[in-house]
PDB file of C-alpha atoms in Angstrom:
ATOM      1  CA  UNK A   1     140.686 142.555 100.609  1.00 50.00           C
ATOM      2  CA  UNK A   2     141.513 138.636 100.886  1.00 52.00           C
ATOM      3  CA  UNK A   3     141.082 136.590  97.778  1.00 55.00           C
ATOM      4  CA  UNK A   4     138.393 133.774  97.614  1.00 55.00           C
ATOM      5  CA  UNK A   5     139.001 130.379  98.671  1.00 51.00           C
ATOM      6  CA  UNK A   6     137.857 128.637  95.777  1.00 55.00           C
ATOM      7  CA  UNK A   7     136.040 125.011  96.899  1.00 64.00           C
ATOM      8  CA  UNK A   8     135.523 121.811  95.037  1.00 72.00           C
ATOM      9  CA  UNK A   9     131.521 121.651  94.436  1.00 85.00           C
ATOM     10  CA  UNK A  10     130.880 117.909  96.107  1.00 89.00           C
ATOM     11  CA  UNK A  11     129.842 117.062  92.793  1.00 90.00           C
ATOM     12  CA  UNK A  12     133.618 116.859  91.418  1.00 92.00           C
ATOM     13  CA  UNK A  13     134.921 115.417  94.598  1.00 92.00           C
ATOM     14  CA  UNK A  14     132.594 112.229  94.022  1.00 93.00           C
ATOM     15  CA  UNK A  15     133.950 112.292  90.701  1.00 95.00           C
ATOM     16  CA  UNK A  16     137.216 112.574  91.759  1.00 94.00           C
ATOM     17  CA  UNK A  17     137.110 109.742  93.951  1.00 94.00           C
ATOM     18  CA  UNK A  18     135.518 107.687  91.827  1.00 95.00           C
ATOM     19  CA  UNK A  19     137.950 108.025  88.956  1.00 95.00           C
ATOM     20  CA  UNK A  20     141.080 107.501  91.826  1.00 95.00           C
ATOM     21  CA  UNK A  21     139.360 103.888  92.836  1.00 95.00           C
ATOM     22  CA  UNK A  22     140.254 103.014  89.566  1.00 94.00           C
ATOM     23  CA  UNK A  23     143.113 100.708  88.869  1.00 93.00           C
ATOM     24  CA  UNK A  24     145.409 100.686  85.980  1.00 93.00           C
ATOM     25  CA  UNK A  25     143.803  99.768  82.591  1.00 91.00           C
ATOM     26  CA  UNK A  26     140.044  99.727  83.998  1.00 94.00           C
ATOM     27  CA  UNK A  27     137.605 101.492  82.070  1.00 94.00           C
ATOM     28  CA  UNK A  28     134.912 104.111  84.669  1.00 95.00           C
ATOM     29  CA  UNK A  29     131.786 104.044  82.060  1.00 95.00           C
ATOM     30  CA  UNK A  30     130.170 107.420  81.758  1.00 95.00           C
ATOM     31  CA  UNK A  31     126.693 105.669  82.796  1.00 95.00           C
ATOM     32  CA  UNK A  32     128.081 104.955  86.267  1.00 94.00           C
ATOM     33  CA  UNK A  33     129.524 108.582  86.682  1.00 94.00           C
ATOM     34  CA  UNK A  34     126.163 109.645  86.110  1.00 94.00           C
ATOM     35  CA  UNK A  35     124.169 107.542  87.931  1.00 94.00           C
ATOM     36  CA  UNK A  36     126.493 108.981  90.800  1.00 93.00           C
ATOM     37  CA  UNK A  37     126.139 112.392  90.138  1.00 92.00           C
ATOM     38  CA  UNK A  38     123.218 112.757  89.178  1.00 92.00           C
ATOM     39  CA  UNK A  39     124.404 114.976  86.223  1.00 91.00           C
ATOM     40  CA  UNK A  40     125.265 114.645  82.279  1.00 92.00           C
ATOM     41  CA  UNK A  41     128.895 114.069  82.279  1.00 91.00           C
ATOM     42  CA  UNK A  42     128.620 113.511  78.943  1.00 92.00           C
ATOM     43  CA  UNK A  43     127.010 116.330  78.066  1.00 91.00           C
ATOM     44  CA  UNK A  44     125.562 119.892  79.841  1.00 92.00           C
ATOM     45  CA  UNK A  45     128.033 118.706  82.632  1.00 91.00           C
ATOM     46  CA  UNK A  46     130.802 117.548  81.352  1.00 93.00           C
ATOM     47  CA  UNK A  47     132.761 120.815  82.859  1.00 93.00           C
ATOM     48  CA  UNK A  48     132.548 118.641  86.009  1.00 92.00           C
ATOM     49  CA  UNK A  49     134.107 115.467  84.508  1.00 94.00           C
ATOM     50  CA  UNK A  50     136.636 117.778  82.770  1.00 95.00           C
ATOM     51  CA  UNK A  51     137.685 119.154  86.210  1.00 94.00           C
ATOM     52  CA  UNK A  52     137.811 115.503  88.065  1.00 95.00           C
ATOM     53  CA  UNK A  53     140.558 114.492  85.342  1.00 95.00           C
ATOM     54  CA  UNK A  54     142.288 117.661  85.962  1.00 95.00           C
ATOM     55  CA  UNK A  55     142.534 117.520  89.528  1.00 95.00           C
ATOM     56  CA  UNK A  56     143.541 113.332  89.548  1.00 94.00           C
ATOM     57  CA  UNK A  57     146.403 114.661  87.114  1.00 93.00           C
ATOM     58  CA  UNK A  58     147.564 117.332  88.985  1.00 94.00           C
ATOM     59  CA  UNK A  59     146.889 116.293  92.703  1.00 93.00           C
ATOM     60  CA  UNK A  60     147.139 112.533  92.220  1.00 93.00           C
ATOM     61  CA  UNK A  61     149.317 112.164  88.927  1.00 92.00           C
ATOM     62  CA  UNK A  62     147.153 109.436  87.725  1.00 93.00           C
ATOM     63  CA  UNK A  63     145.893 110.091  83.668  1.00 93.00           C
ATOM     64  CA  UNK A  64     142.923 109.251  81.979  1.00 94.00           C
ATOM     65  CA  UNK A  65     141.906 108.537  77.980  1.00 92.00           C
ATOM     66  CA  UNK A  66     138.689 109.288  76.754  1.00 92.00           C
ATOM     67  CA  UNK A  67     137.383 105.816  75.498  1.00 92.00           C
ATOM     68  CA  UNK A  68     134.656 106.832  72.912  1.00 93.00           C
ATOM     69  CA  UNK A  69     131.242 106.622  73.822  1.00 91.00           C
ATOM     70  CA  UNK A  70     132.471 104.720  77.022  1.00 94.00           C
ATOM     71  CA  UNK A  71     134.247 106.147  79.698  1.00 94.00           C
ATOM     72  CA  UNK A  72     137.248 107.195  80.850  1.00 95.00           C
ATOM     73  CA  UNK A  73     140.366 104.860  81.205  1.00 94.00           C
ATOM     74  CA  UNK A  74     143.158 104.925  83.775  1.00 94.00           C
ATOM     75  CA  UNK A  75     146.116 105.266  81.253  1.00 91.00           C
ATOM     76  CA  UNK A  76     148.680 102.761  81.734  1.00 89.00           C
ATOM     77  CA  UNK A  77     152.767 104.103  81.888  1.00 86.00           C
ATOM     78  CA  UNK A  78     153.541 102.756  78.420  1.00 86.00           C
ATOM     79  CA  UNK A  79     150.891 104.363  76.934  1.00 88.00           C
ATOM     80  CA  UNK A  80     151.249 107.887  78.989  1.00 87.00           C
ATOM     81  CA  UNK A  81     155.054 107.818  77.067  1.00 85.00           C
ATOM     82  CA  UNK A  82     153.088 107.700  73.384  1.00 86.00           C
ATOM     83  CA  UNK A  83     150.482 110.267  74.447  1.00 86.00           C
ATOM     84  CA  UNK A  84     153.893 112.458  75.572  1.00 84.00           C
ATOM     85  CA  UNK A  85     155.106 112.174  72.127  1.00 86.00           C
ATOM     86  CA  UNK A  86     152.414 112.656  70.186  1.00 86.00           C
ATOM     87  CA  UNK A  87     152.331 116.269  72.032  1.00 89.00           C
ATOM     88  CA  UNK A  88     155.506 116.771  70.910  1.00 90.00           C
ATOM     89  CA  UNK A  89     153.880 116.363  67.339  1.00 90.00           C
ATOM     90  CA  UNK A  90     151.530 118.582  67.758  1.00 92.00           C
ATOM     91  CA  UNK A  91     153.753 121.092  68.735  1.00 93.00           C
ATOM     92  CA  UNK A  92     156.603 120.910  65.981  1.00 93.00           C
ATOM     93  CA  UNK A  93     152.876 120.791  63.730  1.00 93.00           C
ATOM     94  CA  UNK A  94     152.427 123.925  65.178  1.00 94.00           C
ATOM     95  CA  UNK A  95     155.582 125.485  65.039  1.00 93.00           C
ATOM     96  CA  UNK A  96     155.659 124.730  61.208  1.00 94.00           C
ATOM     97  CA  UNK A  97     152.498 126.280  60.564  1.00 95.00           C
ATOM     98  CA  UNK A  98     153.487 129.311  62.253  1.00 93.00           C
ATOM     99  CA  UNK A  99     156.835 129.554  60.183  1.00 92.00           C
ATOM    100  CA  UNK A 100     154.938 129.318  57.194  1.00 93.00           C
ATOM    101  CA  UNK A 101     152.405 132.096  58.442  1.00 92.00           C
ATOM    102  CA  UNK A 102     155.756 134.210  59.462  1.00 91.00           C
ATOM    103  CA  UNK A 103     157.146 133.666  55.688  1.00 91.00           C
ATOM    104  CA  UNK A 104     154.137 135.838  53.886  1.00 92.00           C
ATOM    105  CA  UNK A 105     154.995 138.680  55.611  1.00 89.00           C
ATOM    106  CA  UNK A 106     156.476 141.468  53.680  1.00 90.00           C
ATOM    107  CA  UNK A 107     159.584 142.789  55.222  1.00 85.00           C
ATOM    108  CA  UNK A 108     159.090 146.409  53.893  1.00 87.00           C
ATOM    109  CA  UNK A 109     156.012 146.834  55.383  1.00 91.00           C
ATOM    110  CA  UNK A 110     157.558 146.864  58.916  1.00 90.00           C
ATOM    111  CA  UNK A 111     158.820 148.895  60.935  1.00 92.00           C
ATOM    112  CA  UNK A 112     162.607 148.324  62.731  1.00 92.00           C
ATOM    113  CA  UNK A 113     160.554 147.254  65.867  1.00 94.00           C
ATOM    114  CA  UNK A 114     158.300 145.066  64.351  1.00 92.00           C
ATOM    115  CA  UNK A 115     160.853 143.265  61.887  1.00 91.00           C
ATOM    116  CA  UNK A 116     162.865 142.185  65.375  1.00 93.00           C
ATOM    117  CA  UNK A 117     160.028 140.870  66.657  1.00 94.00           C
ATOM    118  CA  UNK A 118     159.281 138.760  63.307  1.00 93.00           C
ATOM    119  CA  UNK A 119     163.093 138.050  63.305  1.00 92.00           C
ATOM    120  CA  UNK A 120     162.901 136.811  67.022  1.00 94.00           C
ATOM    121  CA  UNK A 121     159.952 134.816  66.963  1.00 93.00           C
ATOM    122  CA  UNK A 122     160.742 132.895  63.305  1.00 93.00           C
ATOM    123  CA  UNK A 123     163.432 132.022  64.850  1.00 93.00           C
ATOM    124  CA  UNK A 124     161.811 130.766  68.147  1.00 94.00           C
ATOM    125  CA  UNK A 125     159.540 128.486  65.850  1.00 94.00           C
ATOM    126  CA  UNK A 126     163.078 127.364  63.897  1.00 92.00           C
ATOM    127  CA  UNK A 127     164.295 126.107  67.190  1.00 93.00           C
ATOM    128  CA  UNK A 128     161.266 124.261  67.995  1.00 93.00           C
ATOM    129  CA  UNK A 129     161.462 122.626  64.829  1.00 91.00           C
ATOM    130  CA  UNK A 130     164.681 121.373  64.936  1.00 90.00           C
ATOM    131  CA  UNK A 131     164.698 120.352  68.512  1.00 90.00           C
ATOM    132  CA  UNK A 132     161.040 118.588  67.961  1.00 88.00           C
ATOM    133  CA  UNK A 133     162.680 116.612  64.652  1.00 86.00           C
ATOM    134  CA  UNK A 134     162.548 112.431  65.262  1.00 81.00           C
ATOM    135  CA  UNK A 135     166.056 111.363  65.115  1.00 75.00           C
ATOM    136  CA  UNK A 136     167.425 107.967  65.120  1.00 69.00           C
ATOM    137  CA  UNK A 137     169.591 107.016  67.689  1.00 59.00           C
ATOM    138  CA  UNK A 138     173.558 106.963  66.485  1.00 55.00           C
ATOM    139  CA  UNK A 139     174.339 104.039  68.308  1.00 56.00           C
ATOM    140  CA  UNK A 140     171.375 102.536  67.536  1.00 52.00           C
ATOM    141  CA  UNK A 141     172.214 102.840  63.616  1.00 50.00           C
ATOM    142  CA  UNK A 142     175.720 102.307  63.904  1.00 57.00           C
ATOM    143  CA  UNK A 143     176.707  98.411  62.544  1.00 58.00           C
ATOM    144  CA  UNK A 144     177.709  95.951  65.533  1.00 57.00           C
ATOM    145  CA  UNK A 145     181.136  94.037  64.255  1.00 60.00           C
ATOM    146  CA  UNK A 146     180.510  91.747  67.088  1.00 61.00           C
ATOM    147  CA  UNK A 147     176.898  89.884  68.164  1.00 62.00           C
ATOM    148  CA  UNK A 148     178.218  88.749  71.569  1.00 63.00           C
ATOM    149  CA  UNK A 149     178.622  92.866  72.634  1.00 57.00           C
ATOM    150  CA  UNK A 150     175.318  95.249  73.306  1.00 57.00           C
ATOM    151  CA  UNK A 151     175.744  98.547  72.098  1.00 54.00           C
TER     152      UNK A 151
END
Protein backbone atom coordinates (compact mmCIF):
# COMPACT_ATOMS: atom_id res chain seq x y z
CA UNK A 1 0.00 0.00 0.00
CA UNK A 2 1.73 3.40 -1.26
CA UNK A 3 0.90 6.52 0.64
CA UNK A 4 -1.02 9.44 -1.07
CA UNK A 5 0.60 12.08 -2.92
CA UNK A 6 -0.90 14.91 -1.35
CA UNK A 7 -1.46 17.99 -4.16
CA UNK A 8 -1.76 21.70 -3.77
CA UNK A 9 -5.62 22.49 -4.68
CA UNK A 10 -4.91 25.33 -7.61
CA UNK A 11 -6.63 27.50 -5.34
CA UNK A 12 -3.45 27.83 -2.89
CA UNK A 13 -1.01 27.79 -5.71
CA UNK A 14 -2.64 31.17 -7.07
CA UNK A 15 -2.33 32.26 -3.66
CA UNK A 16 0.96 31.26 -3.37
CA UNK A 17 2.11 33.02 -6.27
CA UNK A 18 0.48 35.88 -5.63
CA UNK A 19 1.87 36.43 -2.16
CA UNK A 20 5.71 35.48 -3.77
CA UNK A 21 5.20 38.58 -6.45
CA UNK A 22 5.31 40.56 -3.56
CA UNK A 23 8.29 42.65 -2.72
CA UNK A 24 9.62 43.55 0.60
CA UNK A 25 7.37 45.86 2.71
CA UNK A 26 4.27 45.74 0.17
CA UNK A 27 1.06 45.12 1.60
CA UNK A 28 -1.31 41.99 -0.74
CA UNK A 29 -4.95 43.38 0.44
CA UNK A 30 -7.29 40.57 1.27
CA UNK A 31 -9.85 42.13 -1.42
CA UNK A 32 -7.41 41.30 -4.23
CA UNK A 33 -6.76 37.66 -2.89
CA UNK A 34 -10.30 37.26 -3.20
CA UNK A 35 -11.17 38.68 -6.18
CA UNK A 36 -8.51 36.02 -7.42
CA UNK A 37 -9.79 33.18 -5.83
CA UNK A 38 -12.87 33.52 -5.88
CA UNK A 39 -13.10 32.51 -2.14
CA UNK A 40 -13.33 34.24 1.51
CA UNK A 41 -9.82 34.40 2.57
CA UNK A 42 -10.90 36.23 5.22
CA UNK A 43 -13.28 34.15 6.37
CA UNK A 44 -14.92 30.35 5.49
CA UNK A 45 -11.56 30.10 3.50
CA UNK A 46 -9.08 31.38 5.20
CA UNK A 47 -7.56 27.60 5.64
CA UNK A 48 -6.38 28.39 2.08
CA UNK A 49 -4.64 31.72 2.88
CA UNK A 50 -3.29 30.02 6.05
CA UNK A 51 -1.64 27.32 3.85
CA UNK A 52 -0.19 29.94 1.05
CA UNK A 53 1.83 31.64 4.06
CA UNK A 54 2.91 28.31 5.16
CA UNK A 55 4.18 27.04 2.07
CA UNK A 56 6.06 30.77 1.01
CA UNK A 57 7.75 30.20 4.58
CA UNK A 58 8.76 26.91 4.22
CA UNK A 59 9.42 26.49 0.38
CA UNK A 60 10.35 30.10 -0.36
CA UNK A 61 11.54 31.49 3.17
CA UNK A 62 9.79 34.67 2.57
CA UNK A 63 7.32 35.77 5.91
CA UNK A 64 4.26 37.50 6.09
CA UNK A 65 2.34 39.80 9.01
CA UNK A 66 -1.18 39.92 9.23
CA UNK A 67 -1.98 43.72 8.73
CA UNK A 68 -5.48 44.06 10.39
CA UNK A 69 -8.36 44.25 8.34
CA UNK A 70 -5.88 44.64 5.33
CA UNK A 71 -3.79 42.11 4.07
CA UNK A 72 -0.90 40.40 4.44
CA UNK A 73 2.63 42.08 4.43
CA UNK A 74 5.95 40.74 3.16
CA UNK A 75 7.92 41.10 6.51
CA UNK A 76 11.01 42.95 6.14
CA UNK A 77 14.56 41.24 7.87
CA UNK A 78 14.60 43.74 10.73
CA UNK A 79 11.35 43.11 11.65
CA UNK A 80 11.48 39.05 11.14
CA UNK A 81 14.50 39.47 14.12
CA UNK A 82 11.65 41.20 16.63
CA UNK A 83 8.95 38.70 15.65
CA UNK A 84 11.96 35.91 16.57
CA UNK A 85 12.18 37.38 19.92
CA UNK A 86 9.01 37.96 20.85
CA UNK A 87 8.65 33.94 20.40
CA UNK A 88 11.18 33.59 22.65
CA UNK A 89 8.75 35.51 25.09
CA UNK A 90 6.18 33.56 24.64
CA UNK A 91 7.97 30.65 25.38
CA UNK A 92 9.89 31.59 28.73
CA UNK A 93 5.80 32.95 29.38
CA UNK A 94 5.09 29.56 28.99
CA UNK A 95 7.65 27.87 30.72
CA UNK A 96 6.80 30.03 33.86
CA UNK A 97 3.33 29.18 33.84
CA UNK A 98 4.05 25.65 33.71
CA UNK A 99 6.53 25.88 36.76
CA UNK A 100 3.97 27.45 38.65
CA UNK A 101 1.34 24.68 37.60
CA UNK A 102 4.28 22.01 38.57
CA UNK A 103 4.63 23.82 42.18
CA UNK A 104 0.83 22.83 43.44
CA UNK A 105 1.48 19.47 43.16
CA UNK A 106 1.70 17.51 46.30
CA UNK A 107 4.74 15.39 46.45
CA UNK A 108 3.09 12.63 48.65
CA UNK A 109 0.55 11.98 46.42
CA UNK A 110 2.98 10.43 43.86
CA UNK A 111 4.28 7.66 43.20
CA UNK A 112 8.44 7.10 42.74
CA UNK A 113 7.65 7.08 38.92
CA UNK A 114 5.61 9.90 38.75
CA UNK A 115 7.70 12.25 41.20
CA UNK A 116 10.80 11.68 38.47
CA UNK A 117 8.81 12.68 35.93
CA UNK A 118 7.64 15.99 37.92
CA UNK A 119 11.35 16.25 39.00
CA UNK A 120 12.50 15.97 35.26
CA UNK A 121 10.18 18.12 33.63
CA UNK A 122 10.31 21.22 36.48
CA UNK A 123 13.45 21.14 35.76
CA UNK A 124 13.16 21.19 31.89
CA UNK A 125 10.90 24.40 32.37
CA UNK A 126 13.89 25.82 34.93
CA UNK A 127 16.24 25.57 32.05
CA UNK A 128 14.06 27.26 29.68
CA UNK A 129 13.71 29.97 31.99
CA UNK A 130 17.02 30.74 32.59
CA UNK A 131 18.28 30.30 29.12
CA UNK A 132 15.10 32.50 27.75
CA UNK A 133 16.14 35.42 30.57
CA UNK A 134 17.12 39.03 28.60
CA UNK A 135 20.59 39.71 29.59
CA UNK A 136 22.63 42.68 28.93
CA UNK A 137 25.59 42.34 27.11
CA UNK A 138 28.96 42.44 29.52
CA UNK A 139 30.86 44.34 27.22
CA UNK A 140 28.21 46.32 26.38
CA UNK A 141 27.82 47.47 30.21
CA UNK A 142 31.29 47.49 30.99
CA UNK A 143 32.69 51.48 31.24
CA UNK A 144 35.02 52.48 28.14
CA UNK A 145 38.29 54.38 29.81
CA UNK A 146 39.01 55.45 26.35
CA UNK A 147 36.37 57.11 23.54
CA UNK A 148 38.81 56.70 20.63
CA UNK A 149 38.57 52.47 21.20
CA UNK A 150 35.15 50.37 20.26
CA UNK A 151 34.47 47.77 22.56
Amino acid sequence: MSNPIMERSYVTDLLVTALLEASVGQIVQYKDLQQLVNHDVQGRHRYLLERARHICMRDHKRAFTTVMNVGLQRTAAEDLVKLGKGQIKRVRNAAKKGAVIMDTVQRADLTEHQALEHDATRGILAAIQTASKPRKSMQASRANADPQVKL
